[in-house]
Amino acid sequence: MALLDVKNLTIKFGGLTAVDGFEISIEENDLVGLIGPNGAGKTTVFNMLTGVYLPTEGEIRLNGVSVVGKKPYDIIELGAARTFQNIRLFKDLTVVDNVKIAYHNHMGYNVLQGIFRLPMYWKEEKQAQEYALEMLDIFDMKMYADTLAKNLPYGKQRKLEIARALATKPKILMLDEPAAGMNPYETKELMETIHFIRDKFNIAILLIEHDMSLVMGICENITVIDYGKIIARGKPDEIKSNPDVIKAYLGE
Ligand SMILES: Nc1ncnc2c1ncn2[C@@H]1O[C@H](COP(=O)(O)OP(=O)(O)OP(=O)(O)O)[C@@H](O)[C@H]1O
């Protein structure tokens, strides 16, 4: 059974079919890319996979469980985490608190234990703090733990968003243009980090990206969409030389 199995995923906005019959099957530990020209429907696919949009048609199964109609929070609980094209952090919280918040669904203390600061509360808070610092360490960001998120440079805010998504302990991580706005050095570093977290946490990663060097450099398999439809799927080398893909990108 595939970790994520998507069949005939379709969504219509009024007269526009933004995604039309999208299909993908992702296994544990896969590192795959979703690419396509501007407005092709990539983010709309993510929005359906994560419960932000309700598909007009189609099926999405995560570990065998149908997630169509489920709320984003429930889909996170089932093991799918994502980042956004436009960074969404709690900008007035510290870096470490941003990560701790994501870990909260793994904490077991109840309201009373929390209000009265009972031992269970302290034990779990300590665990959350340690876990969050461990996440930050992976991204080489431990030294920013007490910095407010809004004061981080752009590239580090992007990394923090990934660290926060990882802290929900997903089985699949969906990254929406993680390298957007990064300089070439930051992009290269990010490629290494993405590879590293896939191996360390044994998770699958689905990546939307405009930066071709990043997609071609790390993805084992790539799906290309244009006007909401799949036009190609294959290994990076096959995609690079596919005439339909070249045509879509050059806008002939
Ligand atoms: N809520 C919505 N209402 C109406 N149209 C929408 C909505 N969300 C997306 N669309 C349309 O669906 C199409 C696909 O948009 P989407 O943002 O998924 O493309 P994309 O491939 O992610 O583009 P980009 O690379 O520019 O981010 C576009 O024509 C967009 O205008």
Coordinates of C-alpha atoms and ligand atoms in Angstrom, one line a residue:
M1 CA 0.0 0.0 0.0
A2 CA 1.3 3.4 -1.0
L3 CA 1.8 6.0 1.7
L4 CA -0.1 8.6 -0.3
D5 CA -2.4 7.4 -3.1
V6 CA -4.2 10.1 -5.1
K7 CA -6.7 9.2 -7.9
N8 CA -8.5 11.4 -10.3
L9 CA -8.1 14.6 -8.2
T10 CA -10.1 17.4 -9.7
I11 CA -11.2 20.8 -8.6
K12 CA -13.3 23.4 -10.4
F13 CA -13.5 27.1 -9.4
G14 CA -16.6 28.3 -11.3
G15 CA -15.8 27.6 -14.9
L16 CA -12.1 27.0 -14.4
T17 CA -10.9 23.4 -13.9
A18 CA -7.7 24.2 -11.9
V19 CA -6.7 20.6 -11.4
D20 CA -8.0 17.9 -13.7
G21 CA -7.6 14.2 -13.0
F22 CA -4.4 14.5 -11.0
E23 CA -2.9 11.2 -9.8
I24 CA 0.2 10.3 -7.8
S25 CA 1.4 7.4 -5.7
I26 CA 4.1 8.1 -3.1
E27 CA 5.9 5.4 -1.1
E28 CA 7.6 5.8 2.2
N29 CA 10.9 7.5 1.9
D30 CA 10.3 8.8 -1.7
L31 CA 11.6 12.2 -2.6
V32 CA 9.5 13.5 -5.5
G33 CA 8.9 16.8 -7.2
L34 CA 5.8 18.5 -8.6
I35 CA 6.6 21.1 -11.2
G36 CA 4.8 23.2 -13.8
P37 CA 4.6 26.7 -15.2
N38 CA 3.0 29.5 -13.2
G39 CA -0.7 28.9 -12.5
A40 CA -0.4 25.2 -13.5
G41 CA -2.2 24.1 -10.4
K42 CA 0.6 22.9 -8.1
T43 CA -0.4 24.8 -4.9
T44 CA -4.0 23.9 -5.6
V45 CA -3.0 20.2 -5.5
F46 CA -1.2 20.8 -2.1
N47 CA -4.3 22.6 -0.9
M48 CA -6.5 19.6 -1.7
L49 CA -4.0 17.1 -0.2
T50 CA -3.9 19.0 3.1
G51 CA -7.6 19.7 3.5
V52 CA -7.5 23.4 2.6
Y53 CA -9.7 22.9 -0.5
L54 CA -12.3 20.2 -0.9
P55 CA -11.9 18.5 -4.3
T56 CA -14.8 18.4 -6.7
E57 CA -13.9 14.8 -7.5
G58 CA -11.3 12.2 -6.7
E59 CA -9.7 10.2 -3.9
I60 CA -6.8 10.9 -1.5
R61 CA -5.6 8.1 0.7
L62 CA -3.0 8.6 3.3
N63 CA -1.8 5.3 4.8
G64 CA -5.0 3.8 3.4
V65 CA -7.2 6.3 5.1
S66 CA -9.4 8.6 2.9
V67 CA -8.7 12.2 3.8
V68 CA -11.1 13.9 1.5
G69 CA -13.4 16.1 3.6
K70 CA -11.1 16.0 6.6
K71 CA -9.9 19.2 8.3
P72 CA -6.2 20.3 7.9
Y73 CA -5.6 19.7 11.5
D74 CA -6.8 16.1 11.3
I75 CA -4.7 15.5 8.2
I76 CA -1.6 16.7 10.1
E77 CA -2.5 14.2 12.8
L78 CA -2.7 11.5 10.2
G79 CA 0.9 12.3 9.2
A80 CA 1.0 14.9 6.4
A81 CA 2.7 18.2 7.1
R82 CA 3.3 21.1 4.8
T83 CA 5.0 24.5 4.3
F84 CA 3.5 27.4 2.4
Q85 CA 4.7 29.4 -0.6
N86 CA 4.3 32.6 1.5
I87 CA 6.0 31.9 4.9
R88 CA 3.5 31.5 7.7
L89 CA 5.2 31.7 11.1
F90 CA 4.2 33.2 14.4
K91 CA 6.3 36.2 13.8
D92 CA 6.1 37.6 17.4
L93 CA 7.1 34.3 19.0
T94 CA 10.6 33.1 19.4
V95 CA 12.1 30.6 17.0
V96 CA 12.0 27.8 19.6
D97 CA 8.4 28.5 20.5
N98 CA 7.4 28.3 16.8
V99 CA 8.7 24.7 16.8
K100 CA 7.2 23.8 20.2
I101 CA 3.8 24.8 19.1
A102 CA 3.9 22.2 16.3
Y103 CA 5.0 19.5 18.8
H104 CA 2.0 20.2 21.0
N105 CA -0.3 17.6 19.4
H106 CA 2.1 15.0 20.9
M107 CA 1.7 16.3 24.4
G108 CA -0.5 14.5 26.9
Y109 CA -1.1 16.8 29.8
N110 CA -4.6 18.0 30.5
V111 CA -5.9 21.5 31.2
L112 CA -5.7 21.2 35.0
Q113 CA -2.2 19.8 34.8
G114 CA -1.4 22.8 32.7
I115 CA -3.1 25.5 34.8
F116 CA -1.6 24.2 38.1
R117 CA 1.7 23.5 36.5
L118 CA 1.6 19.9 37.8
P119 CA 4.7 17.6 37.3
M120 CA 3.3 16.1 34.1
Y121 CA 3.2 19.6 32.6
W122 CA 6.8 20.3 33.5
K123 CA 8.0 16.9 32.2
E124 CA 6.3 17.4 28.9
E125 CA 7.3 21.0 28.5
K126 CA 10.9 20.0 29.1
Q127 CA 10.5 17.2 26.5
A128 CA 9.0 19.7 24.0
Q129 CA 11.8 22.2 24.6
E130 CA 14.5 19.5 24.1
Y131 CA 12.8 18.2 21.0
A132 CA 12.4 21.7 19.5
L133 CA 16.1 22.4 20.1
E134 CA 17.0 19.1 18.5
M135 CA 15.0 20.1 15.4
L136 CA 16.7 23.5 15.3
D137 CA 20.1 21.9 15.6
I138 CA 19.4 19.8 12.5
F139 CA 18.8 23.1 10.6
D140 CA 21.9 24.7 12.2
M141 CA 19.6 27.2 13.9
K142 CA 19.9 26.4 17.6
M143 CA 21.7 29.7 18.2
Y144 CA 18.6 31.6 17.1
A145 CA 16.3 29.7 19.6
D146 CA 15.4 32.9 21.5
T147 CA 15.3 35.2 18.5
L148 CA 11.8 36.4 17.5
A149 CA 10.9 34.7 14.2
K150 CA 10.3 38.1 12.5
N151 CA 13.9 39.1 13.1
L152 CA 15.3 36.1 11.2
P153 CA 16.8 36.6 7.7
Y154 CA 14.4 35.3 5.0
G155 CA 16.3 32.1 4.2
K156 CA 16.3 31.1 7.9
Q157 CA 12.5 31.9 8.2
R158 CA 12.0 29.3 5.4
K159 CA 14.1 26.8 7.2
L160 CA 12.2 27.4 10.5
E161 CA 9.0 26.7 8.7
I162 CA 10.3 23.3 7.6
A163 CA 11.6 22.6 11.1
R164 CA 8.1 23.4 12.5
A165 CA 6.4 21.1 9.9
L166 CA 8.9 18.3 10.8
A167 CA 8.1 18.7 14.5
T168 CA 4.6 17.4 13.9
K169 CA 6.4 14.1 13.1
P170 CA 4.9 13.6 9.7
K171 CA 5.2 10.6 7.4
I172 CA 5.1 12.8 4.4
L173 CA 6.3 16.4 4.2
M174 CA 5.1 18.7 1.5
L175 CA 7.2 21.7 0.7
D176 CA 5.8 24.5 -1.4
E177 CA 8.7 26.3 -3.1
P178 CA 11.1 26.0 -0.2
A179 CA 13.9 27.8 -2.0
A180 CA 11.8 30.8 -3.1
G181 CA 13.7 34.0 -2.4
M182 CA 16.9 32.1 -1.3
N183 CA 20.3 32.9 -2.8
P184 CA 22.3 30.1 -4.6
Y185 CA 24.3 29.3 -1.4
E186 CA 21.2 29.0 0.7
T187 CA 19.5 26.9 -2.0
K188 CA 22.4 24.5 -2.1
E189 CA 22.4 24.2 1.7
L190 CA 18.7 23.6 1.6
M191 CA 19.1 20.7 -0.9
E192 CA 21.5 19.0 1.4
T193 CA 19.1 19.5 4.4
I194 CA 16.1 18.1 2.5
H195 CA 18.1 15.0 1.6
F196 CA 19.3 14.7 5.2
I197 CA 15.9 15.0 6.8
R198 CA 14.4 12.4 4.4
D199 CA 17.1 9.9 5.4
K200 CA 17.2 10.8 9.2
F201 CA 13.4 10.8 9.7
N202 CA 12.7 8.2 7.1
I203 CA 9.9 10.3 5.6
A204 CA 8.6 10.9 2.2
I205 CA 9.0 14.4 0.7
L206 CA 6.9 16.0 -2.0
L207 CA 8.3 19.2 -3.3
I208 CA 6.9 22.0 -5.4
E209 CA 9.8 24.1 -6.8
H210 CA 10.6 26.7 -9.4
D211 CA 14.3 26.3 -9.0
M212 CA 15.1 23.6 -11.5
S213 CA 18.6 23.0 -10.1
L214 CA 17.0 22.1 -6.8
V215 CA 14.3 19.8 -8.3
M216 CA 16.6 18.1 -10.8
G217 CA 19.3 17.8 -8.2
I218 CA 17.4 16.0 -5.5
C219 CA 14.1 14.5 -6.7
E220 CA 14.1 10.9 -7.8
N221 CA 10.9 11.2 -9.7
I222 CA 9.1 14.3 -11.1
T223 CA 5.5 14.9 -12.1
V224 CA 4.9 17.8 -14.4
I225 CA 1.5 19.6 -14.7
D226 CA 0.3 22.2 -17.1
Y227 CA -3.2 23.8 -17.1
G228 CA -4.1 21.4 -14.2
K229 CA -3.3 18.2 -16.2
I230 CA -0.3 15.9 -15.9
I231 CA 1.8 16.2 -19.0
A232 CA 4.8 14.1 -17.9
R233 CA 6.3 12.0 -15.2
G234 CA 9.7 10.4 -14.9
K235 CA 13.3 10.7 -13.7
P236 CA 14.9 14.1 -13.8
D237 CA 16.8 13.3 -17.0
E238 CA 13.7 12.1 -18.8
I239 CA 11.8 15.2 -17.7
K240 CA 14.6 17.6 -18.9
S241 CA 14.5 16.2 -22.4
N242 CA 10.7 15.7 -22.6
P243 CA 9.4 17.8 -25.6
D244 CA 6.0 18.5 -23.9
V245 CA 7.7 19.8 -20.8
I246 CA 10.1 22.0 -22.8
K247 CA 7.1 23.4 -24.7
A248 CA 5.1 24.1 -21.5
Y249 CA 8.0 26.0 -20.0
L250 CA 8.9 27.9 -23.1
G251 CA 5.2 28.7 -23.6
E252 CA 5.2 27.9 -27.3
Ligands
LIG1 N1 -9.5 29.8 -4.5 C1 -9.4 29.9 -5.8 N2 -10.4 30.5 -6.6 C2 -10.3 30.6 -7.9 N3 -9.3 30.2 -8.6 C3 -8.3 29.7 -8.0 C4 -8.3 29.5 -6.6 N4 -7.1 28.9 -6.2 C5 -6.4 28.8 -7.3 N5 -7.1 29.2 -8.4 C6 -6.7 29.2 -9.8 O1 -6.2 27.9 -10.1 C7 -5.1 27.9 -11.0 C8 -3.9 27.2 -10.4 O2 -3.3 28.0 -9.4 P1 -2.1 27.5 -8.5 O3 -1.9 28.6 -7.5 O4 -2.5 26.2 -7.9 O5 -1.0 27.4 -9.5 P2 0.6 27.1 -9.2 O6 1.0 26.1 -10.2 O7 0.8 26.8 -7.8 O8 1.2 28.5 -9.6 P3 2.5 29.3 -9.1 O9 3.7 28.5 -9.6 O10 2.4 30.6 -9.8 O11 2.4 29.3 -7.6 C9 -4.8 29.4 -11.3 O12 -5.5 29.8 -12.5 C10 -5.5 30.1 -10.1 O13 -5.9 31.4 -10.4

